Amino acid sequence: INFIKEINNNFCLLVTASSFETSNLEKIIKPYKNGDTLLKFIYKENNYIFGKIENMYVLNVECTIGSSGKNGSTLVTFESLAFNPRITFLVGIAFGNKDYSKIGDVIISTNIYDYEKCTIKDDADEPEKIKSMLKQPYFECSDKLLTLLPTNNSATYSIQKGTIISGEKLCSSETFLNKITAKIPTVWVGGEMEGTGFASACLRSKYNNWCVIKGISDFGDKSKRNNKKENQTTAIANLIDYLKF
C-alpha cells in the first residue's frame, strides 16, 4: 500500500477490541498529511484507520472481544502484521490487580499468561481445582521494546509492568479470579481477553516487537458494575494520554 511505503513502514500498529476503544483512540489520531482527512480503509474484512499520534504514524485495526472467532484478535492481528509495522501494541481497557493498582492506572505486559487451557476437577481439598495444561503458559514480550516505553507515573495515574493474564472469559467473579491466579508464580498486574490471541499471532509471524498496554477499568470482581461508565472513561482517557509518549 503506497502510503505505508512512503514512510518506509515506520509506523505502529494499534489493535483495539471494541467500538468504545476505537472511537476514543480515533479522537487523538490526526491525518498523516496536513489538510487531509483520516485515511480509512478495509482489508480482508478488517477496518483500518491510518494517521498520526503526535509524531508517530499509527495504523489502528479493531477486532472483536476475545481471541477466538473469525474477527477475534488472533486472526485480525495475524492479517494486520502483513503490513510489517515497526512496533505493535494491543491497547484498550482491562481489569487490574487491586493489590497493586487503582482505577485508571496503566498496565504494560512483560508477558502474557494464558489461563484458558486448563484442567478443572474436584479433589478432596478444593472443589473445581484449576491447573494449567501448558508446560509454558507464558508469551514473553520484547525486552528491547519494554526498555523504550516510559514508566514515569503521571499526576493522575501509575504505570505498572508485569504479567497480564488472558482468557476468553469476561471476569466479574473474585472466586474465579483467585482460582486462576493462585498458581501463577509471577506478579500479575491485570487481565483481559485478547492478549493470548494477539501474542500467538505475533509469534506465529515471527514478530517480536509487541506488548499489551491497557487502562484499568475494574478489578475483575462483582464491583465491575459499580460506576462502570465512569471507570471505563477514566481508564481509556489515561491510556490515550500514555500513548502520546
PDB file of C-alpha atoms in Angstrom:
ATOM      1  CA  ILE A   1       0.000   0.000   0.000  1.00  0.00           C
ATOM      2  CA  ASN A   2       1.538   3.274  -1.170  1.00  0.00           C
ATOM      3  CA  PHE A   3       1.081   5.397   1.946  1.00  0.00           C
ATOM      4  CA  ILE A   4       2.882   2.785   4.058  1.00  0.00           C
ATOM      5  CA  LYS A   5       5.705   2.556   1.536  1.00  0.00           C
ATOM      6  CA  GLU A   6       6.019   6.357   1.691  1.00  0.00           C
ATOM      7  CA  ILE A   7       7.022   6.158   5.363  1.00  0.00           C
ATOM      8  CA  ASN A   8       9.201   3.040   4.945  1.00  0.00           C
ATOM      9  CA  ASN A   9       6.914   1.013   7.230  1.00  0.00           C
ATOM     10  CA  ASN A  10       7.917   3.275  10.111  1.00  0.00           C
ATOM     11  CA  PHE A  11       4.586   3.042  11.936  1.00  0.00           C
ATOM     12  CA  CYS A  12       2.933   1.499  14.976  1.00  0.00           C
ATOM     13  CA  LEU A  13       0.069  -0.981  14.686  1.00  0.00           C
ATOM     14  CA  LEU A  14      -2.561  -0.430  17.395  1.00  0.00           C
ATOM     15  CA  VAL A  15      -5.087  -3.227  17.916  1.00  0.00           C
ATOM     16  CA  THR A  16      -8.336  -2.379  19.728  1.00  0.00           C
ATOM     17  CA  ALA A  17     -11.174  -4.729  20.663  1.00  0.00           C
ATOM     18  CA  SER A  18     -14.367  -2.658  20.770  1.00  0.00           C
ATOM     19  CA  SER A  19     -16.006   0.385  19.217  1.00  0.00           C
ATOM     20  CA  PHE A  20     -15.602   2.133  22.591  1.00  0.00           C
ATOM     21  CA  GLU A  21     -11.830   1.692  22.489  1.00  0.00           C
ATOM     22  CA  THR A  22     -11.570   2.545  18.789  1.00  0.00           C
ATOM     23  CA  SER A  23     -13.737   5.678  18.903  1.00  0.00           C
ATOM     24  CA  ASN A  24     -11.776   7.106  21.826  1.00  0.00           C
ATOM     25  CA  LEU A  25      -8.453   6.331  20.169  1.00  0.00           C
ATOM     26  CA  GLU A  26      -9.630   7.954  16.934  1.00  0.00           C
ATOM     27  CA  LYS A  27     -10.056  11.263  18.773  1.00  0.00           C
ATOM     28  CA  ILE A  28      -6.275  11.705  19.005  1.00  0.00           C
ATOM     29  CA  ILE A  29      -5.345  10.321  15.564  1.00  0.00           C
ATOM     30  CA  LYS A  30      -4.589  13.149  13.145  1.00  0.00           C
ATOM     31  CA  PRO A  31      -4.346  12.947   9.333  1.00  0.00           C
ATOM     32  CA  TYR A  32      -0.921  11.775   8.238  1.00  0.00           C
ATOM     33  CA  LYS A  33      -0.720  14.652   5.758  1.00  0.00           C
ATOM     34  CA  ASN A  34      -1.595  18.237   6.624  1.00  0.00           C
ATOM     35  CA  GLY A  35      -5.061  19.202   5.459  1.00  0.00           C
ATOM     36  CA  ASP A  36      -6.143  15.652   4.693  1.00  0.00           C
ATOM     37  CA  THR A  37      -8.874  13.683   6.412  1.00  0.00           C
ATOM     38  CA  LEU A  38      -8.155  10.469   8.282  1.00  0.00           C
ATOM     39  CA  LEU A  39      -7.407   7.601   5.937  1.00  0.00           C
ATOM     40  CA  LYS A  40      -9.870   4.743   6.499  1.00  0.00           C
ATOM     41  CA  PHE A  41      -9.926   1.517   4.501  1.00  0.00           C
ATOM     42  CA  ILE A  42     -10.930  -2.144   4.629  1.00  0.00           C
ATOM     43  CA  TYR A  43      -8.501  -5.013   4.114  1.00  0.00           C
ATOM     44  CA  LYS A  44      -9.577  -8.661   4.436  1.00  0.00           C
ATOM     45  CA  GLU A  45     -12.802  -7.555   6.170  1.00  0.00           C
ATOM     46  CA  ASN A  46     -10.832  -5.598   8.793  1.00  0.00           C
ATOM     47  CA  ASN A  47     -11.466  -1.863   9.326  1.00  0.00           C
ATOM     48  CA  TYR A  48      -8.353   0.331   9.496  1.00  0.00           C
ATOM     49  CA  ILE A  49      -7.567   3.932  10.374  1.00  0.00           C
ATOM     50  CA  PHE A  50      -4.213   5.406   9.385  1.00  0.00           C
ATOM     51  CA  GLY A  51      -2.814   8.692  10.716  1.00  0.00           C
ATOM     52  CA  LYS A  52      -0.511  10.156  13.355  1.00  0.00           C
ATOM     53  CA  ILE A  53      -0.472  10.415  17.140  1.00  0.00           C
ATOM     54  CA  GLU A  54       1.940  13.215  17.980  1.00  0.00           C
ATOM     55  CA  ASN A  55       4.959  12.401  15.768  1.00  0.00           C
ATOM     56  CA  MET A  56       4.214   8.685  15.450  1.00  0.00           C
ATOM     57  CA  TYR A  57       2.483   7.169  12.418  1.00  0.00           C
ATOM     58  CA  VAL A  58      -0.191   4.705  13.541  1.00  0.00           C
ATOM     59  CA  LEU A  59      -2.413   2.108  11.923  1.00  0.00           C
ATOM     60  CA  ASN A  60      -5.423   1.123  14.038  1.00  0.00           C
ATOM     61  CA  VAL A  61      -7.419  -2.043  13.485  1.00  0.00           C
ATOM     62  CA  GLU A  62     -10.397  -3.244  15.510  1.00  0.00           C
ATOM     63  CA  CYS A  63     -11.048  -6.883  16.381  1.00  0.00           C
ATOM     64  CA  THR A  64     -13.969  -8.330  18.311  1.00  0.00           C
ATOM     65  CA  ILE A  65     -13.784  -9.101  22.027  1.00  0.00           C
ATOM     66  CA  GLY A  66     -11.697 -12.201  22.746  1.00  0.00           C
ATOM     67  CA  SER A  67      -9.021 -14.143  20.880  1.00  0.00           C
ATOM     68  CA  SER A  68     -11.156 -16.683  19.015  1.00  0.00           C
ATOM     69  CA  GLY A  69     -13.625 -16.319  16.158  1.00  0.00           C
ATOM     70  CA  LYS A  70     -13.191 -15.053  12.615  1.00  0.00           C
ATOM     71  CA  ASN A  71     -12.787 -11.452  13.807  1.00  0.00           C
ATOM     72  CA  GLY A  72     -11.039 -12.205  17.099  1.00  0.00           C
ATOM     73  CA  SER A  73      -7.608 -10.863  17.995  1.00  0.00           C
ATOM     74  CA  THR A  74      -5.708 -13.905  16.674  1.00  0.00           C
ATOM     75  CA  LEU A  75      -6.744 -13.640  13.026  1.00  0.00           C
ATOM     76  CA  VAL A  76      -7.091  -9.862  12.878  1.00  0.00           C
ATOM     77  CA  THR A  77      -3.593  -9.363  14.318  1.00  0.00           C
ATOM     78  CA  PHE A  78      -2.095 -12.029  12.059  1.00  0.00           C
ATOM     79  CA  GLU A  79      -3.594 -10.430   8.943  1.00  0.00           C
ATOM     80  CA  SER A  80      -2.585  -6.924  10.036  1.00  0.00           C
ATOM     81  CA  LEU A  81       1.055  -7.890  10.571  1.00  0.00           C
ATOM     82  CA  ALA A  82       1.231  -8.304   6.786  1.00  0.00           C
ATOM     83  CA  PHE A  83       1.692  -4.500   6.692  1.00  0.00           C
ATOM     84  CA  ASN A  84       5.009  -5.046   8.520  1.00  0.00           C
ATOM     85  CA  PRO A  85       4.756  -2.453  11.345  1.00  0.00           C
ATOM     86  CA  ARG A  86       7.861  -1.469  13.304  1.00  0.00           C
ATOM     87  CA  ILE A  87       6.065  -1.961  16.645  1.00  0.00           C
ATOM     88  CA  THR A  88       2.669  -3.354  17.620  1.00  0.00           C
ATOM     89  CA  PHE A  89       0.540  -2.717  20.697  1.00  0.00           C
ATOM     90  CA  LEU A  90      -2.730  -4.243  21.849  1.00  0.00           C
ATOM     91  CA  VAL A  91      -4.463  -1.325  23.576  1.00  0.00           C
ATOM     92  CA  GLY A  92      -7.740  -0.726  25.409  1.00  0.00           C
ATOM     93  CA  ILE A  93      -9.210  -1.365  28.850  1.00  0.00           C
ATOM     94  CA  ALA A  94      -8.671  -4.250  31.247  1.00  0.00           C
ATOM     95  CA  PHE A  95      -9.179  -5.349  34.829  1.00  0.00           C
ATOM     96  CA  GLY A  96      -6.406  -4.776  37.327  1.00  0.00           C
ATOM     97  CA  ASN A  97      -4.941  -6.439  40.400  1.00  0.00           C
ATOM     98  CA  LYS A  98      -6.414  -4.432  43.259  1.00  0.00           C
ATOM     99  CA  ASP A  99      -3.436  -5.302  45.470  1.00  0.00           C
ATOM    100  CA  TYR A 100      -1.173  -3.204  43.260  1.00  0.00           C
ATOM    101  CA  SER A 101      -3.267  -0.711  41.335  1.00  0.00           C
ATOM    102  CA  LYS A 102      -6.262   1.600  41.204  1.00  0.00           C
ATOM    103  CA  ILE A 103      -8.883   2.508  38.614  1.00  0.00           C
ATOM    104  CA  GLY A 104      -7.261   4.463  35.796  1.00  0.00           C
ATOM    105  CA  ASP A 105      -3.746   3.083  36.192  1.00  0.00           C
ATOM    106  CA  VAL A 106      -1.988   1.893  33.030  1.00  0.00           C
ATOM    107  CA  ILE A 107      -0.615  -1.656  32.800  1.00  0.00           C
ATOM    108  CA  ILE A 108       2.111  -2.866  30.437  1.00  0.00           C
ATOM    109  CA  SER A 109       2.741  -6.551  29.804  1.00  0.00           C
ATOM    110  CA  THR A 110       6.151  -8.073  30.382  1.00  0.00           C
ATOM    111  CA  ASN A 111       4.477 -11.324  29.387  1.00  0.00           C
ATOM    112  CA  ILE A 112       1.023 -12.794  28.759  1.00  0.00           C
ATOM    113  CA  TYR A 113      -0.205 -15.740  30.840  1.00  0.00           C
ATOM    114  CA  ASP A 114      -2.745 -17.975  29.072  1.00  0.00           C
ATOM    115  CA  TYR A 115      -5.152 -19.192  31.766  1.00  0.00           C
ATOM    116  CA  GLU A 116      -7.698 -20.609  29.327  1.00  0.00           C
ATOM    117  CA  LYS A 117      -6.114 -24.002  28.614  1.00  0.00           C
ATOM    118  CA  CYS A 118      -6.539 -25.748  31.922  1.00  0.00           C
ATOM    119  CA  THR A 119      -7.970 -28.774  33.683  1.00  0.00           C
ATOM    120  CA  ILE A 120     -10.840 -28.235  36.112  1.00  0.00           C
ATOM    121  CA  LYS A 121     -11.511 -31.007  38.608  1.00  0.00           C
ATOM    122  CA  ASP A 122     -12.692 -31.649  42.140  1.00  0.00           C
ATOM    123  CA  ASP A 123     -10.297 -33.048  44.709  1.00  0.00           C
ATOM    124  CA  ALA A 124     -10.549 -33.722  48.432  1.00  0.00           C
ATOM    125  CA  ASP A 125      -9.407 -30.267  49.486  1.00  0.00           C
ATOM    126  CA  GLU A 126     -10.541 -27.999  46.693  1.00  0.00           C
ATOM    127  CA  PRO A 127     -13.672 -28.163  44.525  1.00  0.00           C
ATOM    128  CA  GLU A 128     -13.191 -27.058  40.928  1.00  0.00           C
ATOM    129  CA  LYS A 129      -9.396 -27.046  41.218  1.00  0.00           C
ATOM    130  CA  ILE A 130      -7.871 -25.283  38.206  1.00  0.00           C
ATOM    131  CA  LYS A 131      -4.465 -26.260  36.802  1.00  0.00           C
ATOM    132  CA  SER A 132      -2.807 -25.126  33.593  1.00  0.00           C
ATOM    133  CA  MET A 133      -2.426 -27.743  30.866  1.00  0.00           C
ATOM    134  CA  LEU A 134       0.525 -25.883  29.359  1.00  0.00           C
ATOM    135  CA  LYS A 135       4.158 -26.528  30.230  1.00  0.00           C
ATOM    136  CA  GLN A 136       4.878 -22.935  29.257  1.00  0.00           C
ATOM    137  CA  PRO A 137       1.739 -20.770  29.594  1.00  0.00           C
ATOM    138  CA  TYR A 138       3.711 -17.534  29.143  1.00  0.00           C
ATOM    139  CA  PHE A 139       4.169 -15.439  26.000  1.00  0.00           C
ATOM    140  CA  GLU A 140       7.217 -13.233  26.571  1.00  0.00           C
ATOM    141  CA  CYS A 141       7.243  -9.634  25.342  1.00  0.00           C
ATOM    142  CA  SER A 142      10.265  -7.959  23.789  1.00  0.00           C
ATOM    143  CA  ASP A 143      12.712  -6.761  26.467  1.00  0.00           C
ATOM    144  CA  LYS A 144      14.164  -4.297  23.967  1.00  0.00           C
ATOM    145  CA  LEU A 145      10.747  -2.746  23.310  1.00  0.00           C
ATOM    146  CA  LEU A 146       9.872  -2.614  27.011  1.00  0.00           C
ATOM    147  CA  THR A 147      13.003  -0.602  27.791  1.00  0.00           C
ATOM    148  CA  LEU A 148      11.849   2.069  25.321  1.00  0.00           C
ATOM    149  CA  LEU A 149       8.464   2.580  26.990  1.00  0.00           C
ATOM    150  CA  PRO A 150       8.254   5.354  29.609  1.00  0.00           C
ATOM    151  CA  THR A 151       7.461   4.202  33.134  1.00  0.00           C
ATOM    152  CA  ASN A 152       7.265   7.529  34.942  1.00  0.00           C
ATOM    153  CA  ASN A 153       3.979   7.865  36.805  1.00  0.00           C
ATOM    154  CA  SER A 154       1.774  10.801  35.842  1.00  0.00           C
ATOM    155  CA  ALA A 155       0.000  13.076  38.307  1.00  0.00           C
ATOM    156  CA  THR A 156      -3.248  11.107  37.892  1.00  0.00           C
ATOM    157  CA  TYR A 157      -2.234   7.501  37.245  1.00  0.00           C
ATOM    158  CA  SER A 158       0.518   4.977  37.886  1.00  0.00           C
ATOM    159  CA  ILE A 159       2.181   2.675  35.367  1.00  0.00           C
ATOM    160  CA  GLN A 160       2.508  -0.996  36.284  1.00  0.00           C
ATOM    161  CA  LYS A 161       4.649  -3.522  34.387  1.00  0.00           C
ATOM    162  CA  GLY A 162       4.167  -7.251  34.855  1.00  0.00           C
ATOM    163  CA  THR A 163       2.264 -10.354  33.824  1.00  0.00           C
ATOM    164  CA  ILE A 164      -1.127  -9.844  32.200  1.00  0.00           C
ATOM    165  CA  ILE A 165      -3.438 -12.840  32.341  1.00  0.00           C
ATOM    166  CA  SER A 166      -5.620 -13.557  29.326  1.00  0.00           C
ATOM    167  CA  GLY A 167      -8.547 -15.837  28.513  1.00  0.00           C
ATOM    168  CA  GLU A 168     -11.927 -15.932  26.803  1.00  0.00           C
ATOM    169  CA  LYS A 169     -13.997 -15.138  29.903  1.00  0.00           C
ATOM    170  CA  LEU A 170     -15.343 -11.732  30.901  1.00  0.00           C
ATOM    171  CA  CYS A 171     -14.417 -11.963  34.560  1.00  0.00           C
ATOM    172  CA  SER A 172     -16.527 -10.392  37.299  1.00  0.00           C
ATOM    173  CA  SER A 173     -16.013 -13.064  39.959  1.00  0.00           C
ATOM    174  CA  GLU A 174     -13.398 -12.763  42.689  1.00  0.00           C
ATOM    175  CA  THR A 175     -13.765 -16.500  43.425  1.00  0.00           C
ATOM    176  CA  PHE A 176     -12.893 -17.479  39.848  1.00  0.00           C
ATOM    177  CA  LEU A 177     -10.141 -14.887  39.659  1.00  0.00           C
ATOM    178  CA  ASN A 178      -8.500 -16.219  42.832  1.00  0.00           C
ATOM    179  CA  LYS A 179      -8.543 -19.746  41.415  1.00  0.00           C
ATOM    180  CA  ILE A 180      -6.912 -18.889  38.102  1.00  0.00           C
ATOM    181  CA  THR A 181      -4.248 -16.689  39.672  1.00  0.00           C
ATOM    182  CA  ALA A 182      -3.420 -18.865  42.704  1.00  0.00           C
ATOM    183  CA  LYS A 183      -0.659 -20.824  40.946  1.00  0.00           C
ATOM    184  CA  ILE A 184       0.852 -18.014  38.879  1.00  0.00           C
ATOM    185  CA  PRO A 185       4.469 -17.662  40.092  1.00  0.00           C
ATOM    186  CA  THR A 186       4.913 -14.107  38.820  1.00  0.00           C
ATOM    187  CA  VAL A 187       3.247 -10.872  39.924  1.00  0.00           C
ATOM    188  CA  TRP A 188       0.228 -10.270  37.701  1.00  0.00           C
ATOM    189  CA  VAL A 189      -0.881  -6.693  37.146  1.00  0.00           C
ATOM    190  CA  GLY A 190      -4.135  -7.219  35.246  1.00  0.00           C
ATOM    191  CA  GLY A 191      -6.192  -9.324  32.903  1.00  0.00           C
ATOM    192  CA  GLU A 192      -8.156  -9.162  29.666  1.00  0.00           C
ATOM    193  CA  MET A 193      -9.486 -11.260  26.780  1.00  0.00           C
ATOM    194  CA  GLU A 194      -7.432 -10.605  23.633  1.00  0.00           C
ATOM    195  CA  GLY A 195      -3.799 -10.926  24.724  1.00  0.00           C
ATOM    196  CA  THR A 196      -3.360 -14.657  24.125  1.00  0.00           C
ATOM    197  CA  GLY A 197      -4.562 -14.447  20.516  1.00  0.00           C
ATOM    198  CA  PHE A 198      -2.639 -11.242  19.897  1.00  0.00           C
ATOM    199  CA  ALA A 199       0.605 -12.742  21.218  1.00  0.00           C
ATOM    200  CA  SER A 200       0.026 -16.025  19.353  1.00  0.00           C
ATOM    201  CA  ALA A 201      -0.355 -14.166  16.057  1.00  0.00           C
ATOM    202  CA  CYS A 202       2.865 -12.240  16.660  1.00  0.00           C
ATOM    203  CA  LEU A 203       4.807 -15.381  17.482  1.00  0.00           C
ATOM    204  CA  ARG A 204       3.338 -17.244  14.505  1.00  0.00           C
ATOM    205  CA  SER A 205       4.518 -14.374  12.300  1.00  0.00           C
ATOM    206  CA  LYS A 206       7.984 -14.456  13.935  1.00  0.00           C
ATOM    207  CA  TYR A 207       7.326 -10.879  15.007  1.00  0.00           C
ATOM    208  CA  ASN A 208       8.937  -9.735  18.262  1.00  0.00           C
ATOM    209  CA  ASN A 209       8.197  -6.023  18.785  1.00  0.00           C
ATOM    210  CA  TRP A 210       4.876  -6.331  20.604  1.00  0.00           C
ATOM    211  CA  CYS A 211       3.301  -5.806  24.000  1.00  0.00           C
ATOM    212  CA  VAL A 212      -0.072  -5.090  25.624  1.00  0.00           C
ATOM    213  CA  ILE A 213      -0.856  -1.647  27.088  1.00  0.00           C
ATOM    214  CA  LYS A 214      -4.228  -1.091  28.760  1.00  0.00           C
ATOM    215  CA  GLY A 215      -6.003   1.133  31.244  1.00  0.00           C
ATOM    216  CA  ILE A 216      -7.623  -0.380  34.341  1.00  0.00           C
ATOM    217  CA  SER A 217     -11.414  -0.014  34.422  1.00  0.00           C
ATOM    218  CA  ASP A 218     -12.286  -2.589  37.132  1.00  0.00           C
ATOM    219  CA  PHE A 219     -10.849  -5.416  39.225  1.00  0.00           C
ATOM    220  CA  GLY A 220     -12.487  -8.488  37.707  1.00  0.00           C
ATOM    221  CA  ASP A 221     -14.914  -8.899  40.600  1.00  0.00           C
ATOM    222  CA  LYS A 222     -18.550  -8.015  41.352  1.00  0.00           C
ATOM    223  CA  SER A 223     -17.622  -4.350  41.744  1.00  0.00           C
ATOM    224  CA  LYS A 224     -17.204  -4.236  37.937  1.00  0.00           C
ATOM    225  CA  ARG A 225     -20.787  -2.956  37.676  1.00  0.00           C
ATOM    226  CA  ASN A 226     -20.194  -0.035  40.064  1.00  0.00           C
ATOM    227  CA  ASN A 227     -19.596   3.258  38.224  1.00  0.00           C
ATOM    228  CA  LYS A 228     -18.879   1.202  35.101  1.00  0.00           C
ATOM    229  CA  LYS A 229     -19.178   4.002  32.542  1.00  0.00           C
ATOM    230  CA  GLU A 230     -17.193   6.482  34.630  1.00  0.00           C
ATOM    231  CA  ASN A 231     -14.414   3.967  35.339  1.00  0.00           C
ATOM    232  CA  GLN A 232     -14.140   2.893  31.702  1.00  0.00           C
ATOM    233  CA  THR A 233     -13.963   6.533  30.631  1.00  0.00           C
ATOM    234  CA  THR A 234     -11.155   7.190  33.133  1.00  0.00           C
ATOM    235  CA  ALA A 235      -9.280   4.064  32.026  1.00  0.00           C
ATOM    236  CA  ILE A 236      -9.397   4.844  28.300  1.00  0.00           C
ATOM    237  CA  ALA A 237      -8.546   8.530  28.873  1.00  0.00           C
ATOM    238  CA  ASN A 238      -5.407   7.651  30.840  1.00  0.00           C
ATOM    239  CA  LEU A 239      -4.397   5.024  28.294  1.00  0.00           C
ATOM    240  CA  ILE A 240      -4.715   7.558  25.490  1.00  0.00           C
ATOM    241  CA  ASP A 241      -2.718  10.092  27.487  1.00  0.00           C
ATOM    242  CA  TYR A 242       0.042   7.479  27.865  1.00  0.00           C
ATOM    243  CA  LEU A 243       0.063   6.729  24.130  1.00  0.00           C
ATOM    244  CA  LYS A 244       1.091  10.313  23.441  1.00  0.00           C
ATOM    245  CA  PHE A 245       4.609   9.490  24.611  1.00  0.00           C
TER     246      PHE A 245
END
